[in-house]
XYZ file of C-alpha atoms in Angstrom:
747
model
C 65.735 -21.908 135.013
C 63.294 -24.403 136.575
C 61.155 -26.903 134.286
C 57.398 -26.223 133.912
C 55.114 -28.580 135.655
C 53.823 -30.637 132.693
C 50.392 -30.740 131.388
C 48.232 -33.783 131.913
C 46.176 -34.946 128.443
C 42.311 -34.487 129.006
C 41.359 -37.806 128.282
C 43.981 -39.327 130.915
C 42.470 -36.989 133.451
C 38.745 -37.853 132.702
C 39.808 -41.388 133.260
C 40.638 -40.679 137.009
C 39.036 -37.238 138.170
C 36.075 -39.046 139.836
C 38.625 -40.244 142.492
C 38.700 -36.355 143.506
C 36.613 -33.794 144.541
C 35.885 -30.127 142.473
C 36.469 -28.426 145.864
C 36.268 -24.813 143.778
C 32.820 -25.048 142.411
C 30.215 -22.633 143.365
C 27.612 -25.573 143.969
C 29.743 -26.660 147.156
C 30.104 -23.290 148.225
C 33.372 -22.303 146.334
C 33.488 -18.382 145.918
C 35.391 -15.602 144.684
C 36.224 -13.113 147.269
C 38.373 -10.562 145.675
C 40.520 -9.748 142.407
C 43.016 -7.076 141.241
C 40.953 -6.429 138.335
C 37.706 -7.052 136.759
C 37.261 -4.441 133.938
C 35.707 -6.511 131.391
C 31.922 -7.946 131.477
C 31.566 -11.520 132.468
C 29.040 -13.018 130.160
C 30.215 -14.240 126.438
C 27.785 -13.088 123.650
C 29.938 -13.534 120.314
C 29.946 -10.059 118.617
C 28.329 -8.103 121.333
C 29.811 -5.441 123.285
C 28.989 -3.717 126.585
C 30.430 -0.033 127.436
C 33.683 -1.701 128.505
C 34.256 -3.765 125.472
C 33.219 -7.359 124.147
C 31.391 -9.894 126.219
C 33.142 -12.788 127.444
C 32.184 -15.417 129.955
C 34.884 -15.605 131.957
C 37.373 -13.075 133.648
C 39.307 -10.540 131.643
C 41.574 -7.821 132.798
C 42.673 -4.776 131.243
C 45.942 -4.791 129.167
C 49.537 -3.439 129.733
C 49.758 -4.842 133.562
C 53.314 -4.358 134.555
C 53.340 -7.529 136.953
C 50.251 -9.715 137.021
C 46.674 -9.815 138.013
C 45.033 -12.062 140.897
C 41.852 -13.579 141.960
C 41.245 -14.995 145.543
C 39.126 -18.148 145.504
C 37.606 -19.567 148.769
C 36.965 -23.258 148.217
C 33.927 -25.017 149.527
C 35.349 -27.657 152.226
C 36.600 -26.482 155.348
C 39.975 -28.234 154.268
C 41.367 -30.239 151.436
C 44.640 -31.855 150.249
C 44.941 -30.386 146.886
C 45.806 -32.529 143.758
C 45.064 -30.995 140.586
C 44.029 -27.748 138.799
C 42.186 -27.241 135.635
C 42.998 -23.843 133.968
C 40.957 -22.815 130.865
C 41.028 -20.164 128.604
C 37.752 -21.271 126.903
C 36.562 -18.507 124.191
C 39.558 -16.378 124.764
C 41.778 -16.243 121.640
C 44.187 -13.770 121.232
C 43.296 -12.170 124.472
C 44.096 -15.199 126.867
C 46.156 -15.137 129.770
C 49.630 -16.248 128.778
C 50.781 -17.767 132.022
C 49.419 -18.481 135.524
C 50.533 -19.451 138.878
C 48.617 -20.769 141.951
C 48.968 -20.190 145.803
C 47.194 -21.681 148.849
C 46.716 -20.966 152.441
C 44.288 -22.337 155.373
C 41.766 -20.185 156.520
C 41.046 -20.401 160.382
C 37.566 -21.947 161.110
C 36.534 -18.199 162.275
C 37.317 -16.741 159.186
C 36.065 -19.286 157.110
C 32.670 -18.946 158.675
C 32.950 -15.053 158.260
C 30.301 -13.898 155.227
C 32.444 -10.690 155.300
C 35.529 -12.502 155.027
C 38.631 -10.452 153.383
C 42.099 -12.151 152.519
C 44.840 -9.577 151.255
C 46.911 -10.660 148.301
C 49.963 -9.953 150.415
C 48.587 -12.199 153.310
C 52.054 -13.833 154.364
C 50.463 -17.127 154.697
C 50.491 -17.724 150.825
C 52.124 -20.875 149.634
C 53.139 -21.816 146.235
C 51.221 -24.967 144.911
C 51.605 -24.474 141.068
C 54.921 -22.700 140.009
C 54.454 -20.455 136.805
C 52.976 -22.405 133.733
C 52.399 -21.314 130.239
C 48.952 -21.155 128.744
C 47.529 -21.600 125.195
C 44.137 -19.911 123.616
C 40.905 -21.444 123.997
C 41.591 -24.734 125.727
C 41.820 -26.728 128.998
C 45.218 -27.044 130.875
C 45.499 -30.013 133.556
C 48.181 -29.757 136.022
C 49.010 -31.750 138.962
C 49.818 -29.616 141.981
C 53.234 -30.010 144.129
C 53.826 -32.250 147.133
C 53.114 -29.561 149.316
C 49.399 -28.909 147.955
C 48.831 -32.727 148.081
C 50.264 -33.088 151.713
C 48.986 -29.705 153.035
C 45.659 -28.635 154.036
C 43.819 -25.717 152.264
C 40.724 -23.886 151.862
C 41.618 -20.915 149.941
C 43.353 -19.975 146.829
C 45.128 -17.119 145.143
C 45.453 -17.642 141.205
C 47.800 -15.312 139.087
C 47.313 -14.070 135.684
C 50.454 -13.265 134.154
C 50.700 -10.485 132.989
C 47.053 -10.005 132.063
C 44.436 -11.145 129.604
C 41.495 -13.714 130.152
C 40.745 -16.898 131.817
C 37.318 -18.631 131.013
C 37.026 -20.952 134.310
C 39.485 -22.158 136.945
C 39.093 -25.606 138.772
C 40.504 -27.164 141.829
C 40.727 -30.854 142.267
C 41.704 -32.365 145.593
C 40.373 -34.719 148.723
C 38.317 -32.819 151.280
C 38.956 -33.829 154.890
C 36.856 -36.299 156.571
C 35.296 -35.804 159.995
C 37.513 -37.187 162.732
C 35.545 -40.727 163.946
C 33.408 -40.439 166.765
C 35.006 -42.316 169.821
C 31.586 -44.347 170.252
C 28.444 -44.477 169.026
C 26.278 -41.001 169.775
C 23.383 -40.840 171.644
C 20.128 -40.125 169.385
C 20.242 -36.461 169.855
C 23.323 -36.066 167.950
C 22.634 -35.220 164.259
C 23.772 -37.293 161.542
C 25.687 -35.869 158.862
C 25.483 -37.092 154.960
C 28.353 -39.153 154.930
C 28.134 -38.964 151.126
C 28.883 -35.414 151.048
C 31.608 -34.369 148.595
C 32.486 -31.451 151.407
C 33.902 -34.179 153.342
C 35.343 -36.300 150.561
C 32.398 -38.393 149.587
C 32.750 -39.253 145.749
C 31.433 -41.620 142.891
C 33.629 -44.647 142.292
C 31.709 -46.119 139.134
C 28.328 -46.417 137.618
C 26.308 -48.703 135.029
C 25.543 -46.072 132.597
C 25.611 -42.180 132.437
C 24.308 -41.495 129.072
C 22.262 -38.102 129.677
C 24.273 -36.795 132.928
C 26.778 -38.019 135.326
C 26.104 -39.350 138.482
C 28.474 -37.033 140.377
C 25.780 -34.629 140.081
C 23.932 -36.584 142.798
C 26.407 -35.406 145.420
C 25.627 -31.666 145.020
C 24.150 -29.383 147.205
C 20.318 -28.080 147.187
C 17.757 -29.574 144.777
C 19.088 -28.347 141.556
C 17.596 -26.242 138.945
C 16.405 -28.470 136.236
C 16.764 -32.030 134.763
C 20.118 -31.624 133.732
C 21.836 -31.598 136.994
C 21.040 -34.790 138.237
C 21.751 -38.442 137.283
C 19.989 -39.767 134.190
C 20.674 -43.382 132.600
C 19.659 -44.160 128.834
C 16.467 -46.159 128.280
C 16.784 -49.895 128.894
C 14.243 -52.392 126.925
C 13.541 -55.900 127.396
C 15.816 -58.217 125.023
C 17.880 -55.176 123.559
C 21.159 -53.680 124.332
C 22.908 -55.222 127.157
C 19.869 -57.502 128.009
C 19.622 -58.651 124.602
C 20.005 -62.386 123.734
C 23.720 -63.104 124.384
C 24.256 -59.980 125.894
C 25.873 -59.868 129.342
C 22.960 -59.088 131.323
C 20.528 -61.732 129.272
C 17.173 -62.324 131.336
C 18.758 -60.171 134.453
C 16.250 -57.900 136.013
C 16.669 -54.503 134.508
C 18.425 -52.148 136.635
C 21.207 -49.153 136.679
C 23.352 -48.535 139.620
C 26.026 -46.046 141.244
C 28.621 -46.770 143.606
C 29.680 -44.412 146.126
C 32.807 -44.113 148.615
C 31.721 -42.564 151.803
C 33.609 -39.380 153.057
C 34.157 -41.153 156.521
C 33.254 -45.016 157.376
C 30.027 -45.000 159.641
C 26.870 -46.200 160.301
C 23.879 -45.367 158.344
C 20.258 -44.216 159.670
C 18.658 -43.141 156.661
C 18.790 -42.281 152.880
C 17.537 -39.651 150.848
C 16.518 -39.931 147.337
C 15.400 -36.807 145.626
C 13.799 -37.187 141.961
C 13.349 -33.368 141.829
C 12.516 -31.976 138.327
C 12.458 -35.938 136.680
C 8.459 -35.864 136.334
C 8.242 -38.315 133.539
C 11.889 -40.192 133.721
C 12.180 -41.255 137.496
C 13.092 -44.555 138.257
C 10.132 -47.245 139.356
C 11.693 -48.010 142.328
C 15.409 -47.830 144.284
C 17.011 -49.969 146.554
C 20.645 -49.223 148.708
C 23.097 -51.406 149.415
C 26.178 -51.031 151.890
C 29.582 -52.591 152.319
C 32.908 -52.015 154.069
C 36.244 -51.923 152.121
C 39.537 -50.379 152.956
C 40.400 -49.563 149.229
C 38.862 -47.060 146.403
C 37.254 -49.819 144.229
C 34.855 -52.442 145.836
C 36.039 -56.319 144.576
C 33.404 -58.081 142.397
C 32.861 -60.618 145.363
C 31.862 -58.208 148.125
C 29.415 -58.886 150.456
C 26.503 -56.038 150.292
C 23.974 -55.566 152.832
C 20.387 -54.495 151.487
C 20.183 -51.508 154.053
C 17.083 -50.232 152.066
C 14.943 -52.722 150.409
C 13.599 -51.911 146.904
C 10.782 -49.291 147.438
C 8.548 -47.547 144.875
C 9.713 -43.834 144.038
C 7.435 -41.015 143.080
C 7.944 -38.201 140.749
C 9.751 -34.747 141.565
C 10.156 -35.617 145.329
C 12.319 -36.425 148.197
C 11.851 -39.730 149.702
C 13.376 -40.323 153.035
C 14.235 -44.154 153.271
C 14.966 -45.641 156.969
C 17.564 -48.416 156.908
C 16.463 -52.109 157.897
C 16.149 -52.550 161.733
C 19.307 -54.543 162.722
C 21.464 -52.723 160.475
C 21.545 -49.218 161.687
C 24.789 -49.968 163.944
C 26.726 -51.677 161.199
C 29.966 -49.863 160.175
C 30.043 -48.955 156.152
C 32.264 -47.353 153.428
C 30.559 -47.740 150.244
C 26.944 -47.855 148.992
C 25.570 -48.893 145.873
C 22.213 -47.084 144.932
C 20.340 -49.133 142.094
C 17.220 -48.053 140.161
C 14.710 -49.968 138.515
C 14.642 -50.126 135.489
C 16.410 -47.012 134.717
C 15.597 -43.224 134.380
C 17.004 -40.489 136.519
C 17.007 -38.674 139.957
C 18.384 -35.644 141.353
C 20.416 -36.169 144.633
C 21.452 -38.891 146.924
C 22.365 -38.503 150.652
C 23.445 -41.183 153.240
C 22.909 -39.924 156.780
C 24.722 -41.443 159.588
C 27.829 -40.885 161.967
C 31.379 -41.081 161.128
C 32.693 -44.088 163.110
C 35.894 -46.357 162.737
C 35.490 -49.915 161.527
C 35.052 -52.142 165.015
C 33.118 -49.816 166.732
C 30.554 -51.316 168.691
C 27.143 -50.298 169.636
C 25.875 -50.864 173.003
C 22.340 -51.639 171.889
C 19.950 -51.517 168.731
C 19.440 -47.968 167.912
C 15.916 -45.988 168.339
C 13.289 -45.840 165.328
C 14.042 -42.643 163.954
C 10.855 -40.646 162.862
C 11.291 -39.262 159.103
C 9.398 -37.181 157.152
C 5.950 -38.951 155.727
C 5.874 -39.895 152.185
C 3.227 -41.692 150.404
C 5.640 -44.591 148.957
C 7.118 -45.282 152.535
C 3.838 -45.387 154.235
C 2.131 -47.830 151.434
C 2.888 -50.953 153.339
C 0.788 -49.392 156.480
C -1.976 -47.677 154.208
C -1.951 -44.570 152.339
C -1.329 -40.676 152.644
C -4.091 -38.075 151.838
C -2.336 -34.804 150.737
C -2.282 -32.286 147.846
C 0.995 -31.534 145.878
C 2.088 -28.155 144.375
C 3.000 -29.965 141.060
C -0.028 -32.469 139.597
C 3.034 -34.356 138.082
C 4.007 -35.244 141.604
C 1.188 -37.138 142.168
C 1.999 -40.816 143.177
C 2.143 -43.231 140.497
C -1.341 -44.811 139.983
C -3.036 -41.552 141.211
C -4.688 -39.573 138.586
C -5.025 -35.958 138.552
C -7.380 -33.861 136.586
C -8.451 -30.256 136.241
C -11.583 -29.477 138.223
C -14.147 -26.808 139.429
C -13.911 -24.828 135.969
C -10.211 -24.751 136.205
C -9.858 -23.608 139.650
C -8.348 -26.815 141.153
C -6.642 -29.979 140.812
C -7.939 -32.921 142.068
C -6.141 -35.763 142.883
C -8.139 -39.129 142.714
C -8.752 -42.135 144.838
C -5.456 -41.342 147.024
C -7.231 -43.593 149.592
C -9.999 -46.271 148.399
C -12.306 -47.277 151.339
C -13.436 -50.977 151.074
C -17.063 -49.943 152.049
C -19.487 -48.119 149.884
C -20.995 -46.387 153.142
C -18.323 -44.610 155.666
C -19.313 -42.674 158.725
C -17.478 -39.172 159.186
C -16.741 -38.083 162.772
C -14.742 -35.606 164.229
C -12.485 -37.054 167.086
C -10.247 -35.779 169.793
C -6.556 -36.732 170.348
C -3.636 -35.437 172.138
C -2.253 -32.311 170.653
C 1.104 -32.701 172.473
C 4.378 -31.925 170.186
C 6.894 -35.097 170.674
C 10.369 -34.160 170.232
C 13.365 -35.918 170.929
C 13.638 -39.158 172.704
C 10.240 -40.949 174.007
C 9.151 -44.270 174.490
C 5.989 -45.663 173.206
C 4.248 -48.029 175.726
C 1.432 -49.369 173.444
C 0.312 -50.091 169.974
C -3.266 -50.963 169.078
C -4.406 -53.106 165.835
C -6.690 -51.433 163.509
C -9.713 -53.762 163.012
C -10.741 -52.291 159.842
C -9.521 -49.479 157.281
C -10.057 -45.987 158.785
C -8.726 -42.448 157.746
C -7.427 -39.821 160.051
C -7.585 -36.212 158.450
C -6.389 -33.540 160.999
C -8.354 -30.556 161.171
C -6.318 -27.111 160.881
C -5.632 -25.481 164.101
C -2.948 -22.843 164.701
C -1.142 -25.535 167.335
C -0.813 -28.300 165.152
C 1.798 -27.973 162.440
C 2.861 -31.501 162.388
C 2.170 -34.931 164.392
C 3.897 -38.127 164.648
C 3.075 -41.644 163.791
C 4.356 -45.210 164.733
C 3.228 -48.003 162.691
C 3.809 -51.826 162.297
C 2.594 -54.447 160.338
C 1.045 -57.810 161.248
C 3.041 -61.040 160.941
C 1.439 -64.265 159.703
C 0.073 -64.945 162.998
C -1.446 -61.726 163.046
C 0.831 -60.484 166.069
C 2.510 -57.426 165.699
C 5.779 -57.743 163.563
C 8.582 -55.519 165.602
C 11.010 -55.868 162.453
C 8.458 -53.582 160.337
C 8.307 -50.828 162.788
C 8.576 -47.368 161.140
C 8.205 -43.786 162.595
C 7.031 -40.644 160.694
C 6.362 -37.124 161.059
C 3.585 -36.094 159.319
C 2.714 -32.391 158.594
C -0.983 -30.780 159.070
C -1.305 -31.076 155.316
C -1.168 -34.838 155.484
C -3.867 -37.423 156.498
C -3.260 -41.177 156.421
C -5.563 -44.246 156.248
C -4.371 -47.234 158.378
C -4.992 -50.615 156.431
C -6.815 -53.361 158.545
C -3.882 -55.118 160.562
C -1.847 -52.127 160.866
C -0.446 -51.426 164.220
C -0.250 -47.789 165.388
C 0.673 -45.600 168.318
C -2.105 -43.222 169.897
C -2.338 -40.001 167.908
C -0.913 -36.409 168.871
C -2.646 -34.767 166.097
C -5.528 -32.953 168.329
C -9.176 -32.728 166.487
C -9.320 -35.201 163.336
C -11.594 -36.101 160.971
C -12.398 -40.357 161.222
C -13.645 -41.660 158.183
C -14.194 -45.346 158.596
C -17.080 -48.358 159.055
C -18.302 -46.603 162.058
C -17.924 -43.498 164.247
C -14.500 -43.014 165.765
C -10.982 -45.058 165.552
C -11.337 -48.618 164.385
C -9.231 -49.791 167.151
C -8.762 -53.426 168.206
C -6.104 -55.431 170.326
C -3.585 -53.381 172.198
C -0.253 -54.705 173.078
C 2.626 -53.735 175.210
C 5.309 -52.539 172.812
C 7.519 -50.067 174.632
C 9.199 -48.714 171.371
C 12.061 -46.416 171.497
C 11.529 -43.614 169.218
C 13.481 -40.607 168.336
C 11.621 -37.813 166.853
C 14.322 -34.864 165.318
C 13.381 -31.309 165.689
C 12.480 -30.504 162.359
C 12.019 -26.762 161.549
C 8.892 -25.789 160.604
C 7.634 -23.977 157.589
C 4.257 -23.319 158.622
C 1.729 -20.634 157.269
C -0.578 -19.330 160.262
C -3.938 -19.820 158.900
C -7.060 -17.312 159.263
C -9.203 -19.687 161.416
C -11.986 -17.328 162.379
C -15.011 -16.247 160.138
C -15.373 -12.599 159.754
C -18.054 -11.112 161.927
C -21.110 -10.704 160.361
C -22.669 -7.630 161.822
C -24.237 -4.303 160.435
C -22.641 -3.789 157.126
C -21.845 -6.154 154.148
C -20.607 -4.130 151.120
C -22.987 -1.599 151.511
C -25.958 -4.100 152.259
C -27.703 -4.316 155.481
C -27.074 -7.892 156.908
C -30.383 -8.832 158.112
C -29.571 -12.607 158.679
C -31.574 -13.825 155.738
C -29.614 -15.831 153.375
C -31.819 -16.634 150.132
C -32.467 -15.026 147.245
C -36.323 -14.738 148.032
C -36.255 -10.760 148.002
C -34.607 -10.679 144.645
C -31.810 -8.783 146.396
C -27.785 -9.756 146.536
C -27.520 -12.663 149.059
C -25.547 -12.050 152.235
C -23.590 -15.138 153.286
C -23.815 -16.154 156.761
C -21.334 -18.323 158.926
C -22.588 -21.879 158.509
C -23.735 -23.726 161.765
C -25.017 -27.131 162.318
C -28.735 -25.947 162.559
C -28.762 -23.747 159.259
C -27.177 -26.484 157.517
C -29.048 -29.301 158.271
C -31.527 -29.614 155.095
C -28.348 -29.388 152.754
C -26.087 -31.928 154.682
C -24.215 -32.480 157.850
C -21.213 -29.970 159.509
C -18.017 -31.617 160.182
C -16.581 -29.837 163.145
C -16.029 -30.607 166.866
C -19.012 -31.262 168.708
C -20.895 -32.082 165.704
C -22.985 -35.292 165.246
C -21.328 -38.151 163.337
C -22.752 -38.258 159.586
C -23.074 -41.201 157.243
C -21.625 -40.754 153.706
C -24.548 -42.512 151.603
C -24.664 -43.570 147.804
C -27.540 -45.257 146.002
C -25.548 -46.563 143.076
C -26.387 -49.799 141.575
C -24.307 -52.460 142.605
C -23.039 -53.450 138.827
C -22.100 -49.569 138.386
C -18.454 -50.523 140.136
C -18.641 -47.193 141.995
C -15.990 -46.883 144.764
C -15.892 -44.821 148.049
C -12.535 -42.668 148.450
C -10.708 -40.218 149.838
C -9.215 -37.702 147.079
C -7.743 -34.020 147.538
C -9.236 -30.692 145.800
C -6.156 -28.303 145.549
C -8.515 -25.413 145.545
C -7.533 -21.957 144.510
C -9.674 -18.848 144.534
C -12.061 -18.359 141.600
C -11.025 -15.308 139.199
C -13.781 -12.553 139.887
C -14.488 -13.727 143.364
C -13.157 -10.707 145.060
C -14.233 -9.693 148.964
C -16.027 -6.913 148.911
C -17.753 -7.021 145.383
C -20.633 -9.250 144.127
C -20.592 -12.567 142.511
C -22.712 -13.805 139.926
C -24.195 -17.473 140.501
C -24.343 -19.018 136.989
C -23.770 -22.633 137.386
C -24.676 -25.130 140.008
C -23.950 -29.066 140.204
C -25.380 -32.085 142.041
C -24.192 -35.444 142.745
C -27.735 -37.537 142.468
C -26.294 -40.522 143.638
C -23.567 -40.010 146.402
C -23.043 -37.618 149.426
C -19.926 -35.490 149.367
C -17.961 -34.455 152.104
C -15.194 -31.676 152.084
C -12.827 -31.551 154.943
C -9.967 -28.646 154.885
C -6.591 -29.515 155.716
C -3.791 -27.587 157.398
C -1.162 -25.944 156.119
C 1.896 -26.824 157.990
C 5.251 -27.998 156.334
C 8.459 -29.062 157.440
C 11.303 -26.738 156.319
C 13.077 -27.901 152.910
C 11.816 -31.244 153.540
C 8.687 -32.354 151.213
C 5.968 -29.725 150.047
C 6.105 -26.118 150.882
C 3.624 -24.505 152.960
C 0.837 -23.010 151.542
C -0.092 -19.186 151.773
C -2.068 -18.365 154.954
C -6.026 -17.779 154.590
C -8.674 -19.581 153.060
C -12.634 -19.526 153.710
C -15.087 -21.938 151.666
C -18.140 -20.061 150.580
C -20.899 -22.689 150.019
C -23.543 -21.709 147.708
C -26.653 -24.128 147.799
C -30.165 -24.296 146.189
C -33.257 -26.438 146.630
C -34.265 -28.272 143.904
C -37.869 -27.163 142.521
C -40.972 -28.944 141.051
C -39.221 -29.540 137.862
C -35.767 -30.973 139.715
C -33.851 -28.099 138.625
C -32.368 -25.245 140.997
C -34.985 -22.701 142.520
C -33.366 -19.190 142.354
C -35.716 -18.079 145.119
C -33.975 -20.827 147.492
C -30.540 -20.100 146.878
C -28.321 -19.436 150.078
C -24.689 -18.960 150.765
C -22.501 -19.605 153.760
C -19.269 -19.112 154.896
C -17.280 -21.987 156.264
C -13.889 -21.467 158.289
C -10.923 -23.276 157.954
C -11.243 -25.575 161.263
C -14.770 -26.852 159.756
C -16.065 -29.108 156.876
C -19.118 -29.956 155.630
C -21.227 -32.918 153.754
C -23.650 -32.161 150.597
C -26.570 -34.732 150.925
C -27.217 -36.683 147.944
C -28.907 -34.398 145.222
C -28.235 -30.924 146.740
C -27.627 -28.412 144.185
C -24.265 -26.425 145.039
C -21.879 -24.383 143.364
C -18.506 -26.135 142.832
C -15.965 -24.862 145.497
C -15.517 -21.349 145.604
C -12.362 -20.505 147.875
C -11.867 -16.984 149.385
C -8.219 -15.377 149.778
C -5.835 -18.558 149.594
C -5.083 -21.880 148.087
C -6.471 -24.763 150.595
C -6.572 -28.344 150.189
C -9.757 -30.234 150.537
C -10.137 -33.545 151.307
C -13.006 -35.028 149.539
C -14.838 -38.154 150.554
C -17.320 -39.522 147.756
C -18.549 -42.608 146.157
C -18.059 -42.103 142.166
C -17.660 -44.281 139.246
C -15.047 -41.999 137.564
C -11.670 -42.989 138.570
C -9.869 -39.928 136.966
C -8.324 -42.110 134.073
C -11.510 -42.784 132.142
C -14.006 -40.324 130.859
C -16.553 -38.699 133.355
C -19.695 -40.944 134.100
C -22.919 -38.999 133.583
C -24.280 -40.814 136.619
C -21.601 -39.103 139.053
C -22.411 -35.379 138.563
C -25.255 -33.062 137.062
C -23.958 -29.576 135.952
C -26.441 -26.635 135.018
C -24.958 -23.717 133.032
C -27.264 -20.556 133.017
C -26.820 -17.833 130.528
C -27.828 -15.197 133.554
C -27.262 -15.158 136.760
C -29.686 -16.999 139.007
C -28.331 -15.455 142.067
C -25.853 -12.599 142.912
C -23.624 -13.022 146.006
C -22.387 -10.292 148.313
C -18.889 -11.503 149.054
C -18.090 -10.174 152.741
C -15.095 -7.663 152.993
C -12.229 -8.698 155.376
């Protein structure tokens, strides 16, 4: 009688299992595609029973099987060498599977890709990978698979339960086959792959700490479900633990690190670091290094290249980090990701091409345009955008609840050096750029200025190419970066930043004077590659509903004030009818000055923030809305610019729902300085236009119709969002009875 394969002790297996990939796990695409029997429920609830018996978290079949039951599992990778399996009978005590056996086969590429795949238990291709083994109750059983399993290629398993019973988990560990190295460096339009993906054999080699969750989670697909399925280290403290006097790291900078081996050697184009679900424990910064070594573990004296310099991280966000210029054509086998000083993040992906050592590139690669993020753009200026979660706000950007709970305000995303600014609408090219392009010239910002694209149906994203100035004031080519910004993102160019001509269509410019603050222009001839990022854009409703004969049962006579005592009918805003309250921000409108009268010693600053404004409860189309509060800003004018709703699919913020019209309600001051009810007027501002409230104008806090909208807000204030509100910034009056009623137009 043949001897059974011996079990491997758990502690021994745990010491080396990170060298292998759990190829059967659902997170990598592993899936059960067929079984002989699944009579009993699959959720364990002690003492609970369903119509078919006790509830168990596992697979349990009916009793008295004369032969055996079976289950067929499709593995995640397309092909793998298989080394070990873990047959776990957890929770099954007295009804566990007594014995098991494992078979494997290799599906064709066509079969593997078939979403309706069916594999028969009697398929002639099945080969034995593990002979019959005996199992015990409520325990894990680790077995080494036979030579055929380790040498062959497999992507489908058949696990036998002999003769019947229960099995909690089955796990298969192996070495996914890496992709074949490319014969040479590919052209820019060949899409890079994640070289650290476990589907091609990428795996974690070692790490400095895994106190809360293991770094192998970093390699999983998707963005996870909560904080538990990422990598998180313990807290480090100066002078304590491994940094204590006499300890190994005394006096060194605090950091944690993880080393991963790529599934295939290759070049690195860019890195993705995702801090999803780590809002209060994400690292302050990260750095990526890479090296080449033939073996599994990198020797202590290995030379590491810093492919991504130490860069700040944000909360619950994806970060796309470009490789340092000049290193994009080096060949690497291992990476080291360091986080400062500690913390956790969700995913780590290394994008490049599989290439053999010694492969030479004909020329430096182009600058790859990556999705725009606040942290990556920081050396060149700042990014103006809203976030779906207040905790995703960049570090140092306060977030408060505003407008009676209907908005989140992201304060001072961009602080302007001047206390006065000119706001104008400019035109830029709106031609979408994708693929390879050559940028002939760059121009230098002589002063900081901001660009906020106006939302249009044509512009869902635009491109940015920027560089810093060197110590001599000239363009520093080593700092060139390219970005793809969505219609929901604006930017401020810092003084001295070099930038390429814009392609964002109509945009609002905020700066020292009307128009773009452009200075010196130089020939650059920069090769750029813009990947075709799929759009996840919402088609916004850009037109104001026609205000003609009937509005909610009231005759619309064009009079927009409350002098008659009747409900107010909102009218479309125009430059003319808005002139006594402020300025219109729209194509063709005159540039306007943002003014303020704060005393110099008050420390007020002019800045751009974003209100993520949601529809107010009770503000419904076709119904009346009571005006019971108004506010004014006695020392500053205030501008609101609607932002677009474009987004990149699975990259960054999700697109906001379509629609969104701004209802502006204003009133003139009476002789006592308070709002005069007889002068209340209401205006409809479409998504493609913004407005400025003059200093001291009484107005209702932002009222949005139909959908959530991000409004860029340009204003001068003392309050920075961190400290208590300063009464000089805003005066708010609440009324016990409505001072006016607005008939909200029906769609």
